[in-house]
mmCIF file of C-alpha atoms in Angstrom:
data_model
loop_
_atom_site.group_PDB
_atom_site.id
_atom_site.type_symbol
_atom_site.label_atom_id
_atom_site.label_comp_id
_atom_site.label_asym_id
_atom_site.label_seq_id
_atom_site.Cartn_x
_atom_site.Cartn_y
_atom_site.Cartn_z
ATOM 1 C CA MET A 208 0.000 0.000 0.000
ATOM 2 C CA LYS A 209 1.328 3.409 -1.022
ATOM 3 C CA SER A 210 0.434 6.920 0.081
ATOM 4 C CA LEU A 211 1.073 9.345 -2.784
ATOM 5 C CA LEU A 212 1.400 13.112 -2.901
ATOM 6 C CA VAL A 213 0.739 14.254 -6.469
ATOM 7 C CA THR A 214 1.697 17.859 -7.208
ATOM 8 C CA GLY A 215 -0.183 19.526 -10.051
ATOM 9 C CA GLY A 216 -2.765 16.765 -9.789
ATOM 10 C CA ALA A 217 -5.590 19.006 -11.026
ATOM 11 C CA GLY A 218 -3.812 19.695 -14.326
ATOM 12 C CA PHE A 219 -4.115 17.737 -17.557
ATOM 13 C CA ILE A 220 -1.515 14.996 -17.121
ATOM 14 C CA GLY A 221 -1.626 15.024 -13.328
ATOM 15 C CA SER A 222 -5.389 14.506 -13.111
ATOM 16 C CA ASN A 223 -5.311 11.711 -15.672
ATOM 17 C CA PHE A 224 -2.573 10.070 -13.604
ATOM 18 C CA VAL A 225 -4.596 10.425 -10.382
ATOM 19 C CA LEU A 226 -7.697 8.900 -11.992
ATOM 20 C CA TYR A 227 -5.605 6.068 -13.440
ATOM 21 C CA TRP A 228 -3.787 5.355 -10.172
ATOM 22 C CA LEU A 229 -6.932 5.254 -8.019
ATOM 23 C CA GLU A 230 -8.593 2.950 -10.542
ATOM 24 C CA THR A 231 -5.676 0.516 -10.766
ATOM 25 C CA HIS A 232 -4.423 0.676 -7.139
ATOM 26 C CA PRO A 233 -7.524 0.271 -4.955
ATOM 27 C CA GLU A 234 -5.543 0.045 -1.692
ATOM 28 C CA ASP A 235 -3.541 3.250 -2.180
ATOM 29 C CA LYS A 236 -4.214 6.785 -0.957
ATOM 30 C CA VAL A 237 -3.664 9.844 -3.167
ATOM 31 C CA VAL A 238 -3.238 13.414 -1.904
ATOM 32 C CA VAL A 239 -3.278 16.131 -4.570
ATOM 33 C CA LEU A 240 -1.544 19.476 -4.047
ATOM 34 C CA ASP A 241 -2.433 22.049 -6.683
ATOM 35 C CA ALA A 242 -2.323 25.859 -6.773
ATOM 36 C CA LEU A 243 -5.263 25.908 -9.236
ATOM 37 C CA THR A 244 -3.652 28.390 -11.594
ATOM 38 C CA TYR A 245 -5.224 28.811 -15.042
ATOM 39 C CA ALA A 246 -4.532 25.204 -16.142
ATOM 40 C CA GLY A 247 -5.514 23.527 -12.866
ATOM 41 C CA ASN A 248 -9.176 22.578 -12.591
ATOM 42 C CA ARG A 249 -10.977 20.867 -9.699
ATOM 43 C CA GLU A 250 -13.511 19.605 -12.232
ATOM 44 C CA ASN A 251 -10.789 17.309 -13.599
ATOM 45 C CA LEU A 252 -11.003 15.336 -10.346
ATOM 46 C CA LYS A 253 -14.767 15.373 -9.930
ATOM 47 C CA ALA A 254 -15.002 11.608 -10.477
ATOM 48 C CA VAL A 255 -12.991 10.927 -7.293
ATOM 49 C CA GLU A 256 -14.068 13.820 -5.059
ATOM 50 C CA ASP A 257 -16.077 11.492 -2.795
ATOM 51 C CA ASP A 258 -13.528 8.684 -2.793
ATOM 52 C CA PRO A 259 -12.251 8.183 0.772
ATOM 53 C CA ARG A 260 -8.805 7.370 -0.655
ATOM 54 C CA PHE A 261 -8.555 10.853 -2.220
ATOM 55 C CA TYR A 262 -7.677 14.153 -0.516
ATOM 56 C CA PHE A 263 -7.284 17.557 -2.200
ATOM 57 C CA VAL A 264 -5.193 20.476 -0.956
ATOM 58 C CA HIS A 265 -5.294 23.906 -2.585
ATOM 59 C CA GLY A 266 -1.769 25.166 -2.117
ATOM 60 C CA ASP A 267 1.560 26.143 -3.652
ATOM 61 C CA ILE A 268 4.548 23.815 -4.037
ATOM 62 C CA CYS A 269 6.746 26.796 -3.093
ATOM 63 C CA ASP A 270 5.219 26.622 0.410
ATOM 64 C CA THR A 271 7.826 24.268 1.857
ATOM 65 C CA ALA A 272 6.203 24.178 5.305
ATOM 66 C CA LEU A 273 2.900 23.066 3.767
ATOM 67 C CA VAL A 274 4.634 20.294 1.827
ATOM 68 C CA GLU A 275 6.430 19.106 4.981
ATOM 69 C CA MET A 276 3.115 19.033 6.851
ATOM 70 C CA LEU A 277 1.418 16.992 4.111
ATOM 71 C CA LEU A 278 4.274 14.489 3.948
ATOM 72 C CA LYS A 279 4.001 13.908 7.699
ATOM 73 C CA GLU A 280 0.244 14.130 8.200
ATOM 74 C CA HIS A 281 -0.593 11.721 5.375
ATOM 75 C CA HIS A 282 2.445 9.460 5.854
ATOM 76 C CA ILE A 283 3.452 10.061 2.237
ATOM 77 C CA ASP A 284 5.984 7.591 0.878
ATOM 78 C CA THR A 285 5.766 8.493 -2.831
ATOM 79 C CA LEU A 286 5.828 12.024 -4.259
ATOM 80 C CA VAL A 287 4.926 12.359 -7.952
ATOM 81 C CA HIS A 288 5.815 15.832 -9.178
ATOM 82 C CA PHE A 289 3.774 17.078 -12.151
ATOM 83 C CA ALA A 290 3.284 20.708 -11.087
ATOM 84 C CA ALA A 291 4.803 22.997 -13.710
ATOM 85 C CA GLU A 292 4.222 25.926 -15.960
ATOM 86 C CA SER A 293 4.325 24.203 -19.332
ATOM 87 C CA HIS A 294 3.160 26.367 -22.239
ATOM 88 C CA VAL A 295 6.086 27.516 -24.390
ATOM 89 C CA ASP A 296 4.336 30.612 -25.740
ATOM 90 C CA ARG A 297 3.566 31.775 -22.207
ATOM 91 C CA SER A 298 7.200 31.215 -21.213
ATOM 92 C CA ILE A 299 8.335 33.491 -24.026
ATOM 93 C CA ASP A 300 5.924 36.249 -23.010
ATOM 94 C CA GLY A 301 6.478 35.896 -19.247
ATOM 95 C CA PRO A 302 9.335 33.652 -18.120
ATOM 96 C CA ASP A 303 9.291 34.676 -14.444
ATOM 97 C CA ALA A 304 6.433 32.329 -13.519
ATOM 98 C CA PHE A 305 8.328 29.428 -15.101
ATOM 99 C CA ILE A 306 11.430 30.115 -13.031
ATOM 100 C CA GLU A 307 9.337 30.402 -9.861
ATOM 101 C CA THR A 308 7.252 27.251 -10.305
ATOM 102 C CA ASN A 309 9.549 24.932 -12.224
ATOM 103 C CA ILE A 310 12.831 25.703 -10.458
ATOM 104 C CA ILE A 311 12.045 27.265 -7.075
ATOM 105 C CA GLY A 312 8.966 25.060 -6.654
ATOM 106 C CA THR A 313 10.860 21.865 -7.414
ATOM 107 C CA HIS A 314 13.590 22.866 -4.970
ATOM 108 C CA SER A 315 10.949 23.507 -2.312
ATOM 109 C CA LEU A 316 9.649 19.962 -2.746
ATOM 110 C CA LEU A 317 13.145 18.492 -2.623
ATOM 111 C CA LYS A 318 13.964 20.358 0.584
ATOM 112 C CA ALA A 319 10.755 19.171 2.237
ATOM 113 C CA ALA A 320 11.284 15.581 1.113
ATOM 114 C CA LYS A 321 14.886 15.538 2.330
ATOM 115 C CA LYS A 322 13.915 16.925 5.726
ATOM 116 C CA VAL A 323 10.948 14.603 6.335
ATOM 117 C CA TRP A 324 12.257 11.409 4.750
ATOM 118 C CA ILE A 325 15.993 11.653 5.509
ATOM 119 C CA ASP A 326 17.118 14.287 7.995
ATOM 120 C CA GLU A 327 14.518 13.997 10.770
ATOM 121 C CA PRO A 328 14.240 10.185 10.883
ATOM 122 C CA LYS A 329 18.036 9.771 10.723
ATOM 123 C CA ALA A 330 18.353 12.115 13.710
ATOM 124 C CA THR A 331 16.118 9.854 15.813
ATOM 125 C CA THR A 332 16.492 6.320 14.447
ATOM 126 C CA GLY A 333 19.585 6.533 12.290
ATOM 127 C CA GLU A 334 17.598 5.364 9.270
ATOM 128 C CA MET A 335 15.768 7.282 6.566
ATOM 129 C CA LEU A 336 12.141 6.477 5.783
ATOM 130 C CA PRO A 337 11.286 4.374 2.707
ATOM 131 C CA HIS A 338 10.381 6.789 -0.048
ATOM 132 C CA ARG A 339 10.374 7.681 -3.738
ATOM 133 C CA PHE A 340 10.479 11.152 -5.340
ATOM 134 C CA HIS A 341 9.392 10.865 -8.970
ATOM 135 C CA HIS A 342 9.957 13.904 -11.165
ATOM 136 C CA VAL A 343 7.992 14.304 -14.400
ATOM 137 C CA SER A 344 9.937 16.153 -17.101
ATOM 138 C CA THR A 345 9.792 16.709 -20.845
ATOM 139 C CA ASP A 346 11.620 15.853 -24.060
ATOM 140 C CA GLU A 347 12.068 19.581 -24.691
ATOM 141 C CA VAL A 348 15.089 19.679 -22.354
ATOM 142 C CA TYR A 349 17.064 17.891 -25.078
ATOM 143 C CA GLY A 350 16.625 20.719 -27.586
ATOM 144 C CA THR A 351 15.811 20.134 -31.226
ATOM 145 C CA LEU A 352 16.536 17.482 -33.863
ATOM 146 C CA SER A 353 17.082 17.636 -37.607
ATOM 147 C CA PRO A 354 14.871 15.393 -39.779
ATOM 148 C CA THR A 355 17.647 12.784 -39.935
ATOM 149 C CA ASP A 356 18.936 12.873 -36.344
ATOM 150 C CA PRO A 357 18.365 9.816 -34.156
ATOM 151 C CA ALA A 358 15.705 10.185 -31.478
ATOM 152 C CA PHE A 359 16.532 11.494 -27.990
ATOM 153 C CA THR A 360 17.887 8.945 -25.543
ATOM 154 C CA GLU A 361 18.546 9.353 -21.838
ATOM 155 C CA GLU A 362 22.184 10.059 -22.760
ATOM 156 C CA THR A 363 21.367 12.980 -25.088
ATOM 157 C CA GLN A 364 23.035 16.198 -23.960
ATOM 158 C CA TYR A 365 20.622 18.805 -22.622
ATOM 159 C CA ALA A 366 20.194 21.836 -24.905
ATOM 160 C CA PRO A 367 16.965 23.655 -23.953
ATOM 161 C CA ASN A 368 15.869 26.429 -26.312
ATOM 162 C CA SER A 369 12.974 28.172 -24.540
ATOM 163 C CA PRO A 370 12.507 29.596 -21.035
ATOM 164 C CA TYR A 371 10.104 26.715 -20.401
ATOM 165 C CA SER A 372 12.514 23.957 -21.390
ATOM 166 C CA ALA A 373 15.418 25.709 -19.636
ATOM 167 C CA SER A 374 13.430 25.831 -16.392
ATOM 168 C CA LYS A 375 12.541 22.142 -16.701
ATOM 169 C CA ALA A 376 16.182 21.268 -17.396
ATOM 170 C CA ALA A 377 17.189 23.120 -14.234
ATOM 171 C CA SER A 378 14.623 21.194 -12.207
ATOM 172 C CA ASP A 379 15.905 17.900 -13.638
ATOM 173 C CA HIS A 380 19.421 18.790 -12.521
ATOM 174 C CA LEU A 381 18.233 19.680 -9.015
ATOM 175 C CA VAL A 382 16.504 16.314 -8.666
ATOM 176 C CA ARG A 383 19.655 14.538 -9.809
ATOM 177 C CA ALA A 384 21.783 16.584 -7.394
ATOM 178 C CA TYR A 385 19.585 15.750 -4.395
ATOM 179 C CA HIS A 386 20.014 12.063 -5.184
ATOM 180 C CA HIS A 387 23.778 12.159 -5.605
ATOM 181 C CA THR A 388 24.455 14.607 -2.780
ATOM 182 C CA TYR A 389 21.912 13.662 -0.122
ATOM 183 C CA GLY A 390 20.768 10.176 -1.099
ATOM 184 C CA LEU A 391 17.190 11.164 -1.846
ATOM 185 C CA GLU A 392 15.634 8.226 -3.702
ATOM 186 C CA VAL A 393 14.536 9.726 -6.994
ATOM 187 C CA THR A 394 13.527 8.782 -10.511
ATOM 188 C CA THR A 395 12.828 11.056 -13.480
ATOM 189 C CA SER A 396 10.798 10.520 -16.631
ATOM 190 C CA ASN A 397 11.024 12.631 -19.786
ATOM 191 C CA CYS A 398 7.912 12.357 -21.915
ATOM 192 C CA SER A 399 6.887 13.365 -25.408
ATOM 193 C CA ASN A 400 3.819 15.516 -26.228
ATOM 194 C CA ASN A 401 0.709 14.254 -24.451
ATOM 195 C CA TYR A 402 -2.869 14.411 -25.727
ATOM 196 C CA GLY A 403 -6.245 13.136 -24.553
ATOM 197 C CA PRO A 404 -9.211 14.097 -22.335
ATOM 198 C CA LEU A 405 -8.951 17.075 -19.953
ATOM 199 C CA HIS A 406 -6.295 18.804 -22.090
ATOM 200 C CA PHE A 407 -6.380 22.582 -21.566
ATOM 201 C CA PRO A 408 -7.722 24.170 -24.769
ATOM 202 C CA GLU A 409 -4.717 26.382 -25.509
ATOM 203 C CA LYS A 410 -2.722 23.315 -26.632
ATOM 204 C CA LEU A 411 -2.636 22.245 -30.282
ATOM 205 C CA ILE A 412 -5.082 19.327 -30.477
ATOM 206 C CA PRO A 413 -7.848 20.689 -28.199
ATOM 207 C CA LEU A 414 -7.366 24.145 -29.746
ATOM 208 C CA VAL A 415 -8.039 22.720 -33.203
ATOM 209 C CA ILE A 416 -11.105 20.815 -31.971
ATOM 210 C CA THR A 417 -12.681 23.760 -30.146
ATOM 211 C CA ASN A 418 -11.849 26.280 -32.887
ATOM 212 C CA ILE A 419 -13.571 24.062 -35.442
ATOM 213 C CA LEU A 420 -16.675 24.033 -33.252
ATOM 214 C CA PHE A 421 -16.774 27.838 -33.413
ATOM 215 C CA ASP A 422 -15.691 28.041 -37.063
ATOM 216 C CA LYS A 423 -12.553 29.912 -36.043
ATOM 217 C CA SER A 424 -9.243 29.819 -37.908
ATOM 218 C CA LEU A 425 -6.772 27.055 -37.145
ATOM 219 C CA PRO A 426 -3.403 28.842 -36.739
ATOM 220 C CA ILE A 427 -0.359 26.929 -37.963
ATOM 221 C CA TYR A 428 3.098 28.243 -37.049
ATOM 222 C CA GLY A 429 5.450 28.719 -40.003
ATOM 223 C CA ASP A 430 5.176 25.911 -42.548
ATOM 224 C CA GLY A 431 3.560 23.520 -40.051
ATOM 225 C CA LYS A 432 6.247 20.903 -40.551
ATOM 226 C CA GLN A 433 7.519 20.931 -36.971
ATOM 227 C CA ILE A 434 7.572 17.296 -35.852
ATOM 228 C CA ARG A 435 6.558 15.996 -32.437
ATOM 229 C CA ASP A 436 6.269 12.541 -30.884
ATOM 230 C CA TRP A 437 2.714 12.140 -29.518
ATOM 231 C CA LEU A 438 1.709 10.051 -26.502
ATOM 232 C CA TYR A 439 -1.820 9.294 -25.282
ATOM 233 C CA VAL A 440 -2.045 10.551 -21.710
ATOM 234 C CA THR A 441 -3.102 7.198 -20.217
ATOM 235 C CA ASP A 442 -0.064 5.555 -21.824
ATOM 236 C CA HIS A 443 2.014 8.186 -20.044
ATOM 237 C CA ALA A 444 0.364 7.330 -16.717
ATOM 238 C CA ARG A 445 1.173 3.654 -17.291
ATOM 239 C CA GLY A 446 4.787 4.548 -18.045
ATOM 240 C CA ILE A 447 5.155 6.561 -14.839
ATOM 241 C CA GLU A 448 3.616 3.702 -12.880
ATOM 242 C CA LEU A 449 6.282 1.359 -14.247
ATOM 243 C CA VAL A 450 9.087 3.781 -13.369
ATOM 244 C CA ILE A 451 7.792 4.255 -9.809
ATOM 245 C CA ASN A 452 7.362 0.541 -9.212
ATOM 246 C CA ASN A 453 10.346 -0.859 -11.101
ATOM 247 C CA GLY A 454 12.699 1.959 -12.105
ATOM 248 C CA ARG A 455 16.252 2.074 -10.783
ATOM 249 C CA LEU A 456 16.994 4.810 -8.267
ATOM 250 C CA GLY A 457 18.661 7.899 -9.704
ATOM 251 C CA GLU A 458 17.803 6.918 -13.269
ATOM 252 C CA CYS A 459 15.951 8.807 -16.001
ATOM 253 C CA TYR A 460 13.505 7.059 -18.329
ATOM 254 C CA ASN A 461 12.152 8.351 -21.629
ATOM 255 C CA ILE A 462 8.441 7.697 -22.130
ATOM 256 C CA GLY A 463 7.393 8.193 -25.754
ATOM 257 C CA GLY A 464 4.643 7.256 -28.139
ATOM 258 C CA ILE A 465 6.945 6.105 -30.972
ATOM 259 C CA ASN A 466 4.620 8.277 -33.004
ATOM 260 C CA GLU A 467 6.137 11.224 -34.905
ATOM 261 C CA TRP A 468 3.783 13.601 -36.692
ATOM 262 C CA ALA A 469 4.212 16.998 -38.328
ATOM 263 C CA ASN A 470 1.898 19.631 -36.868
ATOM 264 C CA ILE A 471 0.139 20.254 -40.180
ATOM 265 C CA ASP A 472 -0.549 16.536 -40.588
ATOM 266 C CA ILE A 473 -2.084 16.368 -37.113
ATOM 267 C CA VAL A 474 -4.319 19.331 -37.871
ATOM 268 C CA ASN A 475 -5.443 17.735 -41.132
ATOM 269 C CA LEU A 476 -6.156 14.461 -39.307
ATOM 270 C CA VAL A 477 -8.254 16.217 -36.659
ATOM 271 C CA CYS A 478 -10.107 18.096 -39.410
ATOM 272 C CA ARG A 479 -10.887 14.842 -41.228
ATOM 273 C CA LEU A 480 -12.091 13.090 -38.093
ATOM 274 C CA MET A 481 -14.191 16.087 -37.064
ATOM 275 C CA ASP A 482 -15.824 16.097 -40.516
ATOM 276 C CA GLU A 483 -16.523 12.373 -40.110
ATOM 277 C CA SER A 484 -18.063 12.929 -36.688
ATOM 278 C CA PHE A 485 -20.468 15.566 -37.996
ATOM 279 C CA LYS A 486 -21.317 13.439 -41.020
ATOM 280 C CA ASN A 487 -22.048 10.344 -38.937
ATOM 281 C CA ASN A 488 -23.962 12.158 -36.192
ATOM 282 C CA PRO A 489 -26.436 14.776 -37.496
ATOM 283 C CA GLU A 490 -27.252 15.803 -33.923
ATOM 284 C CA LEU A 491 -23.845 17.492 -33.696
ATOM 285 C CA ALA A 492 -24.964 20.160 -36.155
ATOM 286 C CA LYS A 493 -27.741 21.070 -33.714
ATOM 287 C CA GLN A 494 -25.412 20.977 -30.714
ATOM 288 C CA TYR A 495 -22.721 23.040 -32.479
ATOM 289 C CA PRO A 496 -24.529 25.232 -35.017
ATOM 290 C CA HIS A 497 -21.523 27.555 -35.402
ATOM 291 C CA ALA A 498 -19.333 24.730 -36.759
ATOM 292 C CA LYS A 499 -20.204 25.567 -40.359
ATOM 293 C CA ALA A 500 -17.041 24.167 -41.935
ATOM 294 C CA ALA A 501 -17.387 20.859 -40.083
ATOM 295 C CA ILE A 502 -21.075 20.633 -40.924
ATOM 296 C CA SER A 503 -20.212 21.009 -44.593
ATOM 297 C CA GLY A 504 -17.275 18.604 -44.309
ATOM 298 C CA GLU A 505 -14.650 21.300 -44.901
ATOM 299 C CA SER A 506 -12.911 21.800 -41.548
ATOM 300 C CA ALA A 507 -9.527 21.994 -43.266
ATOM 301 C CA SER A 508 -10.631 25.227 -44.946
ATOM 302 C CA LEU A 509 -10.102 26.920 -41.564
ATOM 303 C CA ILE A 510 -6.327 26.302 -41.624
ATOM 304 C CA THR A 511 -4.346 29.558 -41.549
ATOM 305 C CA TYR A 512 -0.566 29.924 -41.535
ATOM 306 C CA VAL A 513 0.868 32.452 -39.074
ATOM 307 C CA THR A 514 4.358 33.758 -38.266
ATOM 308 C CA ASP A 515 6.478 31.114 -36.593
ATOM 309 C CA ARG A 516 7.122 31.479 -32.879
ATOM 310 C CA ALA A 517 10.513 32.604 -31.598
ATOM 311 C CA GLY A 518 13.008 29.777 -31.086
ATOM 312 C CA HIS A 519 10.582 27.147 -32.335
ATOM 313 C CA ASP A 520 12.227 23.708 -32.114
ATOM 314 C CA ARG A 521 11.941 21.815 -35.389
ATOM 315 C CA ARG A 522 11.642 18.233 -34.215
ATOM 316 C CA TYR A 523 11.362 16.179 -31.031
ATOM 317 C CA ALA A 524 11.504 12.392 -30.996
ATOM 318 C CA ILE A 525 11.807 10.042 -28.028
ATOM 319 C CA ASP A 526 13.654 6.737 -28.051
ATOM 320 C CA PRO A 527 11.963 4.692 -25.269
ATOM 321 C CA LYS A 528 14.240 1.641 -25.634
ATOM 322 C CA LYS A 529 15.500 1.883 -22.055
ATOM 323 C CA SER A 530 11.930 1.936 -20.712
ATOM 324 C CA ASN A 531 10.991 -0.902 -23.043
ATOM 325 C CA ASP A 532 13.966 -3.081 -22.087
ATOM 326 C CA GLU A 533 14.079 -2.424 -18.337
ATOM 327 C CA LEU A 534 10.417 -1.854 -17.512
ATOM 328 C CA GLY A 535 8.467 -3.562 -20.283
ATOM 329 C CA TYR A 536 6.914 -0.256 -21.307
ATOM 330 C CA GLN A 537 4.979 -0.095 -24.584
ATOM 331 C CA PRO A 538 2.427 2.516 -25.635
ATOM 332 C CA VAL A 539 -0.955 0.866 -26.185
ATOM 333 C CA GLU A 540 -3.076 3.518 -27.897
ATOM 334 C CA SER A 541 -2.695 4.052 -31.640
ATOM 335 C CA PHE A 542 -2.685 7.710 -32.653
ATOM 336 C CA GLU A 543 -5.847 7.710 -34.755
ATOM 337 C CA ALA A 544 -7.761 5.740 -32.107
ATOM 338 C CA GLY A 545 -6.496 8.110 -29.415
ATOM 339 C CA ILE A 546 -7.477 11.172 -31.462
ATOM 340 C CA ARG A 547 -10.938 9.690 -32.025
ATOM 341 C CA LYS A 548 -11.324 9.176 -28.267
ATOM 342 C CA THR A 549 -10.122 12.717 -27.627
ATOM 343 C CA ILE A 550 -12.534 14.247 -30.152
ATOM 344 C CA GLU A 551 -15.426 12.235 -28.715
ATOM 345 C CA TRP A 552 -14.539 13.436 -25.228
ATOM 346 C CA TYR A 553 -14.558 17.101 -26.265
ATOM 347 C CA LEU A 554 -17.793 16.729 -28.219
ATOM 348 C CA THR A 555 -19.543 15.288 -25.167
ATOM 349 C CA ASN A 556 -17.956 17.522 -22.499
ATOM 350 C CA GLU A 557 -18.753 21.018 -23.725
ATOM 351 C CA ALA A 558 -19.575 22.131 -20.171
ATOM 352 C CA TRP A 559 -15.987 21.370 -19.124
ATOM 353 C CA TRP A 560 -14.066 23.275 -21.809
ATOM 354 C CA THR A 561 -16.376 26.211 -22.615
ATOM 355 C CA PRO A 562 -15.541 28.159 -19.409
ATOM 356 C CA LEU A 563 -11.823 27.781 -20.171
ATOM 357 C CA LEU A 564 -11.867 29.373 -23.603
ATOM 358 C CA ASP A 565 -11.720 32.961 -22.345
ATOM 359 C CA THR A 566 -8.467 32.237 -20.462
ATOM 360 C CA SER A 567 -6.723 30.410 -23.331
ATOM 361 C CA LYS A 568 -4.517 32.076 -25.914
#
């Protein structure tokens, strides 16, 4: 039986992880700590609000005293750290929040974990408490790839190109340092782009879906040929589970979808599947009367090319061989099936995403 503290557990990936963990680990307890900034949403956790194994705390990871209290009060033995500012465009416009949350916040968690799990018990019993600090990172810390470069491995040199990826790289290094210097029992996972239900609508795939429903333009940066490796969010949760349960201490594990797509090809796929959805279900035209292009089977006509963003990385690709070989990790969801599930979720959960549109960019 584990007692988990999940930071950022009301966000997209964090909430999907919490729902997955409570479903697959019926004896475990999960405490969520989330500051509920723009991308954190209590509604994401509505399905488990009344579960006696679940406890929510509205608070900031930079509040070290709060984190220490939660670790002690709930007898936490596993900390899963999702909390992060993660939108590249926002990091370009306002990097300060990324430094505060991703670097200072991660250090706050590490300090609290070291004190509660190592320093205090060693002072009384001479032994540290059993524990695991799992840090969730990104493939963006590795920089960018050319079309012919091999995919990122855990040995790839860090070369972050945005304030977001630089702040995540710094947090990765802090986690590593606390393991090597103080003996904190840590693991890190670097994932590729996630997609699926509960994704905040400023991100590419939900942005395309919701813009189509309002017949708004679908902005494509530059030539749209930037390539990303896409991972269904539940496959990511399964990968983290494997790292927590079976990963070697101090090690990093890449979790990828083995699924590279150019942005423009993804947008065209979503457009095609949206057109199919409206064609196969006439009721959608009544539910979304503004979706004129989708109703007429021409969602792709909304595609508009815009000026590329500053420092836009050309290609990311994850090599998950280490996770495959050591942990038996394999992504389960095919991309088209995952996109279909994602579209269906957005079409049937209008009440969830509509209030978020005014705060997205």
